[in-house]
Amino acid sequence: MAGFSRLAIPLIAIVAILVVGEALSPGFAAPRQVFNQLTVASFLGLVVIGQTLVILAGGEGIDLSVGAAVSLGALVAGNVMNGSDAMILPALAASALTGAAIGLVNGIGVTRLRIPALVMTLGSTGVITGILILMTNGKTSGRSAELLSQMVAPPLLFGISGIVYLWILVGALATFVLHKSRFGYSLVAVGANEQAAAMVGLSVPWIRLAAYVGCSSVSALAGFFLIGYTGSVFVSIGNQFVLTSIIAVVIGGTALSGGSGGFVGGALGAVVLTLLQSVLIPLNVAEFGRQMIFGLTLIAFMVLYGREPKST
Amino acid sequence: MTVDVPRRRALNVPRSPLWLAASLVVLFSLASVALQPTFLSPRVLQSNLSTFLPLMIIAVGQTYVILGGAIDLSLGALVSLVNVVLVTSLQALGADPSFAAIAACMGMALLVGAAGGAVNGVLVGVLRLQPIVSTFAAGIVFGGIALWIMPQAGGSMPPVYAKTYAAKLFGVKGATFMLLSLVAIIYLISRTRFYIYLLAVGSNRPAAFQSGLPVMRIRVLSYIVAGLFASVTAMVILASTSAGDPLMGQAFTLGSVSAVVLGGTALSGGAGSAIGSMLGAVLLGLINNVLFFAQLPFVYQTIVQGTIILAALAGGIMVSRR
């Protein structure tokens, strides 16, 4: 069911944007520039991995709190590290635990209290934003360790930055789990047909709960690495990822109804969005033009696929 | 022959009960009275109504889309777009325009809202795209057009526009008049065949399709209705701010969804009420009010507000399962 053709559209889009970008401003498709774009895309890409998990698990699953999880993960990491190399691993752990806690709350709300995911994650976003303001007093706070910054952004090997390798690693791991593990099969089964999955003895709530915990954890980790890229944290640092992560999932051919899709598509979707946003910058297009082109391209993507059947 | 239709059971979907929203409104009103003794004075009531009214109107619009089983994440951007169109056109009229000219501008604002709604309606109803993603994308385009028309907040408009809104008509001020009209319009809509069909489409789209309802047209129309409410929201905001702002609508998108859910409409569609959404919007406003007058330190305000809203959202849905 993997369906390679599903990946064809984002792949063609990536090539097309690179060609157009190179024509408009020579150097856009040069390896160094492309690697830079991949570095930028990797943070969104990590969040997309989480969002894909939740959406795959079905039951109208969606996570609007990923942005808040990124911000809180970054903030916790920044304050634990505070510039000290020795604290990188504790910061990583703290950030992941923070994410897991957020996912646990979302997951319990959705699976045990049976609150619609959109409502639950919208509500938890409000609470997390409150926590962020309480912790930071609205100011930037925390500092990345020097070592982390060097691992994340500058080229590490073959001109590619560390965060891109990490993104590929996490993506590969997630793909492996999805296609080769019991949990992966269960996740897709639950997303595709909840009743059938329950009848063969799968615990639908537990599997969905695990998806939410995974999603928030990966998002918080994206926040941890993001602080290595930006150096410090502000409250709204993660907001940009909320709807873009959902759009990247859709561009990558994962159905919002659950049970069908994968991580490779989502990764391509994250690259498409990042390239699309940056191809417009050297054009000197005013902000309004950039927004309009961006929005229209998204609509075009959705017209290409993702149409629902007539009777449902 | 009587047919026993199991009305309640057929609509057994998670939604917050209306009485909960109503009781919370009463509770937070009492808290407001305790914290702010002048709360019940006509002047304060009037000013609170003016503050709450925009979210109330847009939440009513969002209700019709959600009742049909979809969602509109472009409404905030559409409010901004109508706002800048209205400001720009009113400005072009000069300092002392005729009422006919102002009415023409407002008619144009309604058209812009309806057109934006029609765009969403085509995306979701005709092309059958996923509502969350496609209306969000449409919202980005609306926001782009708003920035194109008016790159920065500002503008001035003929004072007569705001003055008329603040003046008394038949003994009531503009905001009160709008509130009464809103209730009347909700009642009128609920009497239409469109509304009955909309509930059918929202609760079971395949069944509605198979019984021959014009599913596509109903879905398109629900977005157009929401677009018209976005226009009215923009007009009301303009009457109190008297300036244009291409970004002013942003908070309305998710705010309207929260108000609709708090007001007892099921996100899955088919069950709920626009009056409930108005209560939901009032509740959100009252929560802000209480937190402000409780003189909570600024840093605690967002977390307390977020927790109350989450508790109300989650609690409402849990109560309905008992």
XYZ file of C-alpha atoms in Angstrom:
634
model
C 0.000 0.000 0.000
C 3.059 2.224 0.095
C 2.307 3.530 -3.395
C 5.318 5.208 -4.880
C 3.132 7.317 -7.142
C 1.948 9.217 -4.078
C 5.473 10.569 -3.683
C 5.703 11.577 -7.334
C 3.796 14.838 -6.921
C 5.962 16.315 -4.127
C 9.106 15.081 -5.905
C 8.082 16.760 -9.148
C 7.198 19.886 -7.154
C 10.650 19.963 -5.542
C 12.387 19.679 -8.926
C 10.079 22.307 -10.410
C 10.711 24.784 -7.597
C 14.467 24.228 -7.877
C 14.376 24.809 -11.641
C 12.237 27.930 -11.317
C 14.377 29.181 -8.436
C 17.602 28.634 -10.386
C 16.147 30.465 -13.376
C 15.028 33.404 -11.244
C 18.146 33.722 -9.135
C 21.154 31.688 -10.247
C 22.672 29.703 -7.405
C 19.308 28.746 -5.869
C 19.775 25.092 -6.808
C 23.499 24.980 -5.964
C 24.348 22.165 -3.522
C 25.374 24.531 -0.732
C 22.131 26.456 -1.015
C 20.077 23.269 -1.159
C 21.814 21.962 1.971
C 20.960 25.242 3.706
C 17.341 24.770 2.755
C 17.420 21.221 4.095
C 18.759 22.545 7.404
C 15.828 24.940 7.649
C 13.389 22.196 6.580
C 14.654 19.694 9.134
C 12.979 21.349 12.137
C 9.626 21.351 10.374
C 10.476 17.842 9.148
C 10.863 16.531 12.688
C 7.517 18.025 13.712
C 5.954 16.507 10.594
C 7.114 13.046 11.704
C 5.144 13.536 14.915
C 2.112 14.994 13.176
C 2.124 12.046 10.746
C 2.016 9.602 13.669
C -1.087 11.238 15.120
C -2.845 11.594 11.769
C -2.045 8.001 10.768
C -3.636 6.764 13.981
C -6.976 8.074 12.688
C -10.066 8.892 14.706
C -9.935 12.464 13.384
C -6.524 12.664 15.022
C -4.701 15.946 14.622
C -2.326 17.844 16.894
C -2.600 21.625 17.024
C -0.314 21.762 20.064
C 2.893 20.830 18.184
C 3.912 24.487 18.003
C 3.525 24.935 21.744
C 5.425 21.664 22.300
C 8.303 22.964 20.146
C 8.386 26.220 22.127
C 8.238 24.523 25.522
C 10.812 21.910 24.488
C 13.140 24.689 23.355
C 12.543 26.731 26.486
C 13.163 23.836 28.871
C 16.298 22.861 26.940
C 17.579 26.424 26.873
C 17.152 26.872 30.591
C 18.705 23.513 31.497
C 21.711 24.136 29.247
C 22.124 27.849 29.719
C 25.213 27.766 27.571
C 26.920 24.850 29.285
C 28.179 21.991 27.088
C 28.017 19.566 30.001
C 24.277 20.039 30.291
C 23.427 19.077 26.712
C 22.347 15.525 27.517
C 20.298 16.472 30.593
C 18.671 19.187 28.471
C 17.875 16.634 25.781
C 16.272 14.357 28.345
C 14.341 17.185 29.990
C 13.068 18.362 26.645
C 11.962 14.862 25.595
C 10.229 14.303 28.950
C 8.437 17.625 28.631
C 7.196 16.558 25.218
C 6.119 13.163 26.494
C 4.150 14.837 29.293
C 2.343 17.080 26.813
C 1.573 14.067 24.630
C 0.321 12.122 27.615
C -2.125 14.893 28.529
C -3.337 15.229 24.927
C -3.549 11.458 24.534
C -5.485 10.925 27.748
C -7.862 13.710 26.790
C -8.473 12.266 23.346
C -8.544 8.543 24.110
C -9.811 8.270 27.680
C -11.978 11.368 28.048
C -12.867 11.103 24.337
C -12.510 14.809 23.644
C -12.190 15.557 19.902
C -8.498 15.946 19.051
C -8.947 19.392 17.524
C -10.567 20.686 20.724
C -8.181 18.950 23.097
C -5.002 20.093 21.395
C -6.364 23.599 20.861
C -7.127 23.746 24.575
C -3.761 22.374 25.636
C -2.050 24.929 23.367
C -3.652 27.660 25.466
C -2.385 26.118 28.701
C 1.147 25.528 27.370
C 1.293 29.098 26.075
C 0.380 30.179 29.590
C 3.188 28.082 31.028
C 5.600 29.598 28.512
C 4.640 33.139 29.488
C 4.849 32.239 33.169
C 8.341 30.777 32.734
C 9.748 33.510 30.523
C 7.812 36.564 31.609
C 7.380 37.128 27.892
C 11.097 37.711 27.296
C 13.642 35.573 25.492
C 15.170 33.086 27.846
C 17.847 30.361 27.998
C 20.900 29.872 25.831
C 22.110 27.054 23.647
C 25.376 25.318 24.503
C 28.186 26.131 22.090
C 28.693 22.448 21.264
C 25.026 21.955 20.391
C 25.031 24.970 18.086
C 28.078 23.557 16.301
C 26.440 20.185 15.875
C 23.154 21.541 14.568
C 23.700 24.277 12.027
C 27.191 24.320 10.418
C 28.116 21.662 7.842
C 29.168 18.511 9.647
C 29.997 15.991 6.944
C 29.929 16.337 3.129
C 28.687 19.893 3.576
C 25.497 18.733 5.247
C 24.576 19.935 8.726
C 24.113 17.648 11.700
C 20.420 18.344 12.075
C 19.750 17.014 8.557
C 21.492 13.738 9.411
C 19.452 13.548 12.572
C 16.241 14.219 10.667
C 17.094 11.429 8.216
C 17.946 9.110 11.111
C 14.687 9.769 12.995
C 12.709 9.533 9.765
C 14.323 6.224 8.836
C 13.708 4.876 12.308
C 10.058 5.920 12.178
C 9.636 4.398 8.711
C 11.218 1.162 9.918
C 8.922 1.039 12.943
C 5.889 1.775 10.762
C 6.572 -0.933 8.207
C 8.406 -3.592 10.178
C 7.152 -3.549 13.741
C 4.070 -4.741 15.495
C 3.368 -1.199 16.680
C 3.581 0.123 13.133
C 1.106 -2.423 11.801
C -1.215 -1.757 14.722
C -1.052 2.007 14.170
C -2.065 1.699 10.522
C -4.746 -0.869 11.378
C -6.254 1.388 14.045
C -6.171 4.357 11.688
C -7.688 2.499 8.761
C -10.501 0.747 10.575
C -10.994 1.261 14.274
C -13.695 -1.400 14.717
C -11.806 -4.064 12.823
C -8.650 -3.277 14.789
C -10.529 -3.540 18.083
C -12.068 -6.833 16.975
C -8.712 -8.455 16.297
C -7.726 -7.496 19.822
C -5.726 -4.298 19.343
C -6.075 -1.714 22.094
C -7.176 1.330 20.106
C -6.824 3.848 22.988
C -3.308 2.734 23.939
C -2.046 2.852 20.369
C -3.493 6.315 19.821
C -2.116 7.481 23.173
C 1.331 6.293 22.080
C 0.970 8.291 18.854
C 0.257 11.506 20.798
C 3.180 10.895 23.155
C 5.434 10.244 20.148
C 4.226 13.367 18.380
C 4.757 15.769 21.273
C 8.120 14.175 22.153
C 9.468 14.569 18.614
C 8.113 18.135 18.522
C 9.805 19.021 21.816
C 13.033 17.510 20.464
C 12.659 19.684 17.377
C 12.510 22.556 19.863
C 15.695 21.312 21.567
C 17.548 21.363 18.247
C 15.908 24.600 17.169
C 17.543 26.405 20.076
C 20.867 25.105 18.774
C 20.021 26.870 15.528
C 18.593 30.137 16.837
C 20.692 30.411 20.020
C 17.874 31.557 22.306
C 14.157 31.064 22.782
C 11.131 33.298 22.498
C 7.617 32.274 23.448
C 6.159 32.001 19.956
C 9.145 30.249 18.364
C 7.098 27.128 17.560
C 3.890 28.756 16.259
C 5.024 28.565 12.633
C 4.951 24.758 12.758
C 1.303 24.183 13.675
C -0.496 24.414 10.362
C 2.578 23.976 8.162
C 3.125 20.532 9.689
C -0.433 19.520 8.796
C -0.043 20.870 5.264
C 3.279 19.037 4.816
C 1.585 15.812 5.866
C -1.142 16.374 3.274
C 1.311 17.333 0.507
C 3.162 14.128 1.313
C 0.080 12.125 0.468
C -0.997 11.044 3.955
C -4.755 10.972 4.307
C -6.131 13.169 7.112
C -8.699 10.435 7.696
C -5.909 8.160 8.939
C -4.564 4.729 8.162
C -2.786 5.574 4.934
C 0.456 7.402 4.302
C 3.993 7.551 5.541
C 6.977 9.533 6.734
C 8.844 9.842 3.425
C 5.950 11.786 1.926
C 5.826 14.073 4.962
C 9.557 14.762 4.661
C 9.121 15.680 1.003
C 6.187 17.867 2.017
C 8.380 19.725 4.528
C 11.013 20.301 1.812
C 8.365 21.545 -0.640
C 7.017 24.065 1.886
C 10.488 25.305 2.828
C 11.611 25.691 -0.802
C 8.342 27.346 -1.719
C 8.729 29.925 1.029
C 12.333 30.705 0.138
C 12.033 30.731 -3.655
C 9.900 33.849 -3.327
C 12.352 35.783 -1.179
C 15.015 36.715 -3.795
C 12.249 37.782 -6.149
C 11.635 40.936 -4.187
C 7.985 40.065 -4.168
C 6.140 42.067 -1.566
C 4.782 40.185 1.460
C 1.255 40.101 0.050
C 2.431 38.527 -3.206
C 4.413 35.873 -1.362
C 1.395 34.990 0.750
C -0.906 34.804 -2.237
C 1.449 32.596 -4.271
C 2.010 30.360 -1.247
C -1.700 29.951 -0.570
C -2.591 29.361 -4.214
C 0.158 26.747 -4.572
C -1.169 24.907 -1.534
C -4.647 24.889 -3.023
C -3.240 23.606 -6.319
C -1.539 20.780 -4.433
C -4.751 19.809 -2.775
C -6.649 19.842 -6.034
C -4.045 17.422 -7.434
C -4.969 14.927 -4.787
C -6.680 14.637 -1.453
C -10.187 14.929 -2.878
C -12.790 13.113 -0.866
C -15.131 10.613 -2.539
C -18.465 11.978 -3.628
C -20.796 10.214 -1.256
C -18.911 10.752 1.983
C -49.827 7.596 11.908
C -47.027 8.803 14.076
C -43.441 8.005 13.418
C -41.299 7.666 16.467
C -38.072 9.326 15.495
C -35.314 8.781 18.041
C -34.158 12.370 17.820
C -31.711 12.483 20.659
C -30.190 9.097 20.115
C -29.489 9.704 16.460
C -27.418 12.693 17.443
C -25.363 10.948 20.047
C -22.155 12.823 19.308
C -19.743 14.392 21.772
C -20.865 17.920 22.470
C -21.014 20.224 25.390
C -24.550 20.703 26.754
C -26.078 24.143 26.328
C -26.974 24.457 29.993
C -23.295 24.224 30.878
C -22.390 27.230 28.718
C -25.366 29.109 30.154
C -24.439 28.289 33.758
C -20.824 29.255 33.174
C -21.947 32.574 31.710
C -24.035 33.162 34.849
C -21.134 32.088 37.077
C -18.632 34.388 35.398
C -21.175 37.209 35.364
C -21.570 36.835 39.128
C -17.787 36.842 39.475
C -17.673 39.987 37.344
C -20.259 41.682 39.548
C -18.248 40.769 42.626
C -14.992 42.078 41.186
C -16.390 45.061 39.337
C -19.393 46.607 41.116
C -20.300 48.705 38.080
C -20.593 45.562 35.904
C -24.387 45.768 35.717
C -24.556 49.476 34.974
C -25.952 50.188 31.488
C -22.728 51.866 30.405
C -20.481 48.919 31.325
C -22.920 46.388 29.902
C -23.028 48.360 26.694
C -19.246 48.556 26.479
C -18.845 44.846 27.216
C -21.412 44.057 24.554
C -19.438 46.111 22.031
C -16.288 44.208 22.978
C -17.888 40.760 22.793
C -20.073 41.349 19.737
C -17.470 40.709 16.974
C -16.591 37.235 18.309
C -20.292 36.494 18.859
C -21.108 37.287 15.232
C -18.198 35.374 13.715
C -18.902 32.401 16.001
C -22.463 32.281 14.692
C -21.083 32.184 11.155
C -18.629 29.422 12.063
C -21.523 27.470 13.607
C -23.265 26.944 10.265
C -20.104 25.562 8.670
C -19.426 23.249 11.621
C -23.067 22.109 11.738
C -22.553 20.957 8.146
C -19.654 18.781 9.275
C -16.851 21.053 8.033
C -14.791 23.900 9.493
C -13.638 27.291 8.254
C -10.104 28.275 9.234
C -10.115 31.276 6.895
C -12.697 33.327 8.772
C -10.167 35.485 10.628
C -8.381 36.382 7.411
C -11.722 37.046 5.722
C -12.686 39.482 8.508
C -9.379 41.295 7.909
C -9.972 41.372 4.156
C -13.477 42.817 4.464
C -12.185 45.293 7.036
C -9.535 46.754 4.730
C -11.893 46.772 1.720
C -14.460 48.671 3.766
C -11.950 51.164 5.187
C -10.371 51.823 1.811
C -13.677 52.353 0.077
C -15.122 54.533 2.848
C -11.950 56.605 2.830
C -12.339 57.205 -0.879
C -15.722 58.802 -0.213
C -14.218 61.806 1.533
C -15.144 63.439 4.804
C -18.873 63.885 4.339
C -20.369 61.146 2.180
C -24.047 60.509 1.571
C -25.791 57.614 3.274
C -26.359 55.982 -0.095
C -22.623 55.937 -0.751
C -21.900 54.394 2.662
C -24.624 51.827 2.089
C -23.031 50.964 -1.254
C -19.680 50.412 0.480
C -21.323 48.150 3.034
C -23.051 46.259 0.247
C -19.663 45.763 -1.357
C -18.284 44.512 1.965
C -21.067 41.936 2.086
C -20.223 40.879 -1.456
C -16.538 40.448 -0.587
C -17.450 38.255 2.391
C -19.870 36.211 0.323
C -17.266 35.815 -2.429
C -14.650 34.625 0.084
C -17.178 32.179 1.482
C -17.985 31.007 -2.032
C -14.290 30.310 -2.654
C -14.189 28.097 0.451
C -17.473 26.549 -0.561
C -16.116 25.607 -3.978
C -12.934 24.160 -2.445
C -14.790 22.052 0.109
C -18.201 21.487 -1.446
C -17.450 21.232 -5.154
C -13.825 20.100 -5.302
C -14.315 18.079 -2.092
C -11.003 19.120 -0.557
C -10.283 18.522 3.099
C -11.812 21.513 4.993
C -9.079 22.135 7.588
C -6.283 22.368 5.058
C -8.066 23.990 2.146
C -9.775 26.746 4.141
C -6.483 27.480 5.872
C -4.800 27.815 2.470
C -7.634 30.051 1.257
C -7.134 32.119 4.414
C -3.475 32.676 3.486
C -4.627 34.016 0.113
C -7.284 36.257 1.740
C -4.631 37.589 4.107
C -2.359 38.262 1.133
C -5.065 40.240 -0.656
C -5.748 42.210 2.545
C -2.056 43.139 2.800
C -2.068 44.096 -0.867
C -4.985 46.495 -0.394
C -3.620 47.953 2.827
C -0.004 47.102 3.728
C -0.163 48.750 7.153
C -2.786 49.362 9.749
C -4.258 52.824 9.586
C -6.659 54.858 7.534
C -9.338 57.235 8.597
C -12.947 57.159 7.712
C -15.946 59.442 7.647
C -16.900 59.986 11.313
C -20.555 59.558 10.442
C -20.045 55.751 10.199
C -18.996 55.294 13.822
C -21.368 58.026 14.947
C -24.359 56.241 13.481
C -23.341 53.034 15.251
C -23.013 54.861 18.559
C -26.270 56.790 18.079
C -29.592 55.599 19.377
C -32.027 54.053 16.935
C -35.522 53.319 18.263
C -34.093 53.928 21.729
C -31.263 51.386 21.463
C -27.631 51.820 20.508
C -26.090 50.176 17.451
C -24.499 47.294 19.359
C -27.789 46.379 21.059
C -29.556 46.685 17.738
C -26.992 44.316 16.199
C -27.471 41.837 19.044
C -31.229 41.787 18.544
C -30.832 41.492 14.780
C -28.379 38.628 15.288
C -30.898 36.684 17.367
C -33.623 37.412 14.806
C -31.428 36.246 11.929
C -30.485 33.059 13.788
C -34.192 32.384 14.304
C -35.011 33.054 10.657
C -32.194 30.806 9.428
C -33.348 28.018 11.727
C -36.749 28.143 9.996
C -35.337 27.581 6.533
C -35.153 24.337 4.605
C -31.430 25.038 4.144
C -30.934 24.688 7.902
C -32.761 21.341 8.117
C -30.796 20.023 5.147
C -27.573 21.357 6.668
C -28.174 19.349 9.846
C -28.847 16.279 7.722
C -25.637 16.759 5.744
C -23.679 17.338 8.943
C -24.955 14.302 10.808
C -24.746 11.796 7.952
C -23.418 12.983 4.624
C -23.688 9.670 2.721
C -27.305 9.264 3.859
C -28.118 12.857 2.918
C -26.534 12.321 -0.488
C -28.387 9.076 -1.050
C -31.723 10.573 -0.121
C -31.201 13.106 -2.854
C -30.336 16.256 -0.918
C -28.268 18.767 -2.887
C -25.259 18.138 -0.637
C -22.879 20.187 -2.739
C -25.091 23.280 -2.839
C -25.831 23.086 0.888
C -22.144 22.927 1.770
C -21.299 25.829 -0.553
C -24.156 27.859 0.902
C -22.997 27.206 4.494
C -19.619 28.750 3.653
C -21.257 31.719 1.947
C -23.383 32.296 5.056
C -20.234 32.192 7.187
C -18.594 34.664 4.796
C -21.533 37.070 5.189
C -21.193 36.862 8.969
C -17.475 37.641 8.543
C -18.488 40.792 6.645
C -20.841 41.889 9.402
C -18.122 41.190 11.973
C -15.750 43.443 10.062
C -18.374 46.220 9.888
C -19.040 46.070 13.617
C -15.320 46.104 14.451
C -14.788 49.068 12.171
C -17.546 50.986 13.937
C -15.631 50.801 17.203
C -12.019 51.019 15.953
C -12.551 53.439 13.048
C -9.364 52.175 11.375
C -8.258 49.389 9.100
C -5.792 46.650 9.990
C -4.834 43.841 7.593
C -3.987 41.535 10.518
C -6.817 42.329 12.926
C -8.866 39.214 12.214
C -6.270 36.601 13.138
C -7.542 35.803 16.621
C -11.046 35.163 15.318
C -10.265 31.927 13.506
C -9.553 29.692 16.478
C -11.526 31.928 18.831
C -14.673 31.230 16.837
C -14.012 27.476 16.915
C -13.597 27.602 20.708
C -16.809 29.588 21.097
C -18.728 27.144 18.901
C -17.495 24.112 20.860
C -18.111 25.797 24.233
C -21.612 26.621 23.001
C -22.503 22.991 22.511
C -22.074 22.383 18.809
C -20.470 19.062 17.880
C -17.310 19.426 15.789
C -18.422 16.348 13.876
C -21.448 18.283 12.671
C -25.186 17.811 12.688
C -25.949 18.925 16.231
C -25.724 22.227 18.030
C -27.021 25.762 17.949
C -25.942 29.227 16.914
C -27.392 30.684 20.127
C -25.030 28.373 22.024
C -22.102 29.772 20.049
C -23.129 33.287 21.090
C -23.063 32.129 24.709
C -19.676 30.531 24.083
C -18.333 33.823 22.752
C -19.763 35.737 25.720
C -18.174 33.196 28.048
C -14.744 33.693 26.464
C -15.153 37.447 26.847
C -16.303 37.171 30.466
C -13.331 34.955 31.349
C -11.023 37.701 30.074
C -13.010 40.279 31.977
C -12.853 38.402 35.275
C -9.126 37.750 34.930
C -8.549 41.425 34.222
C -10.519 42.648 37.221
C -9.134 39.934 39.503
C -5.878 41.863 39.082
C -3.995 38.683 38.499
C -0.346 39.388 37.683
C 0.103 39.499 33.914
C 2.302 36.398 33.768
C -0.446 34.241 35.313
C -3.256 35.485 33.104
C -2.643 33.315 30.054
C -2.160 30.092 31.979
C -5.254 30.627 34.116
C -7.260 31.612 31.047
C -5.962 28.592 29.095
C -6.733 26.225 31.947
C -10.265 27.552 32.395
C -10.967 27.291 28.668
C -9.510 23.768 28.447
C -11.496 22.705 31.496
C -14.684 24.165 30.036
C -14.081 22.589 26.614
C -13.155 19.179 28.018
C -15.624 19.262 30.897
C -18.539 20.039 28.623
C -17.837 17.083 26.394
C -17.290 14.762 29.365
C -20.541 15.853 30.994
C -22.433 14.977 27.817
C -21.221 11.356 28.065
C -22.690 10.709 31.486
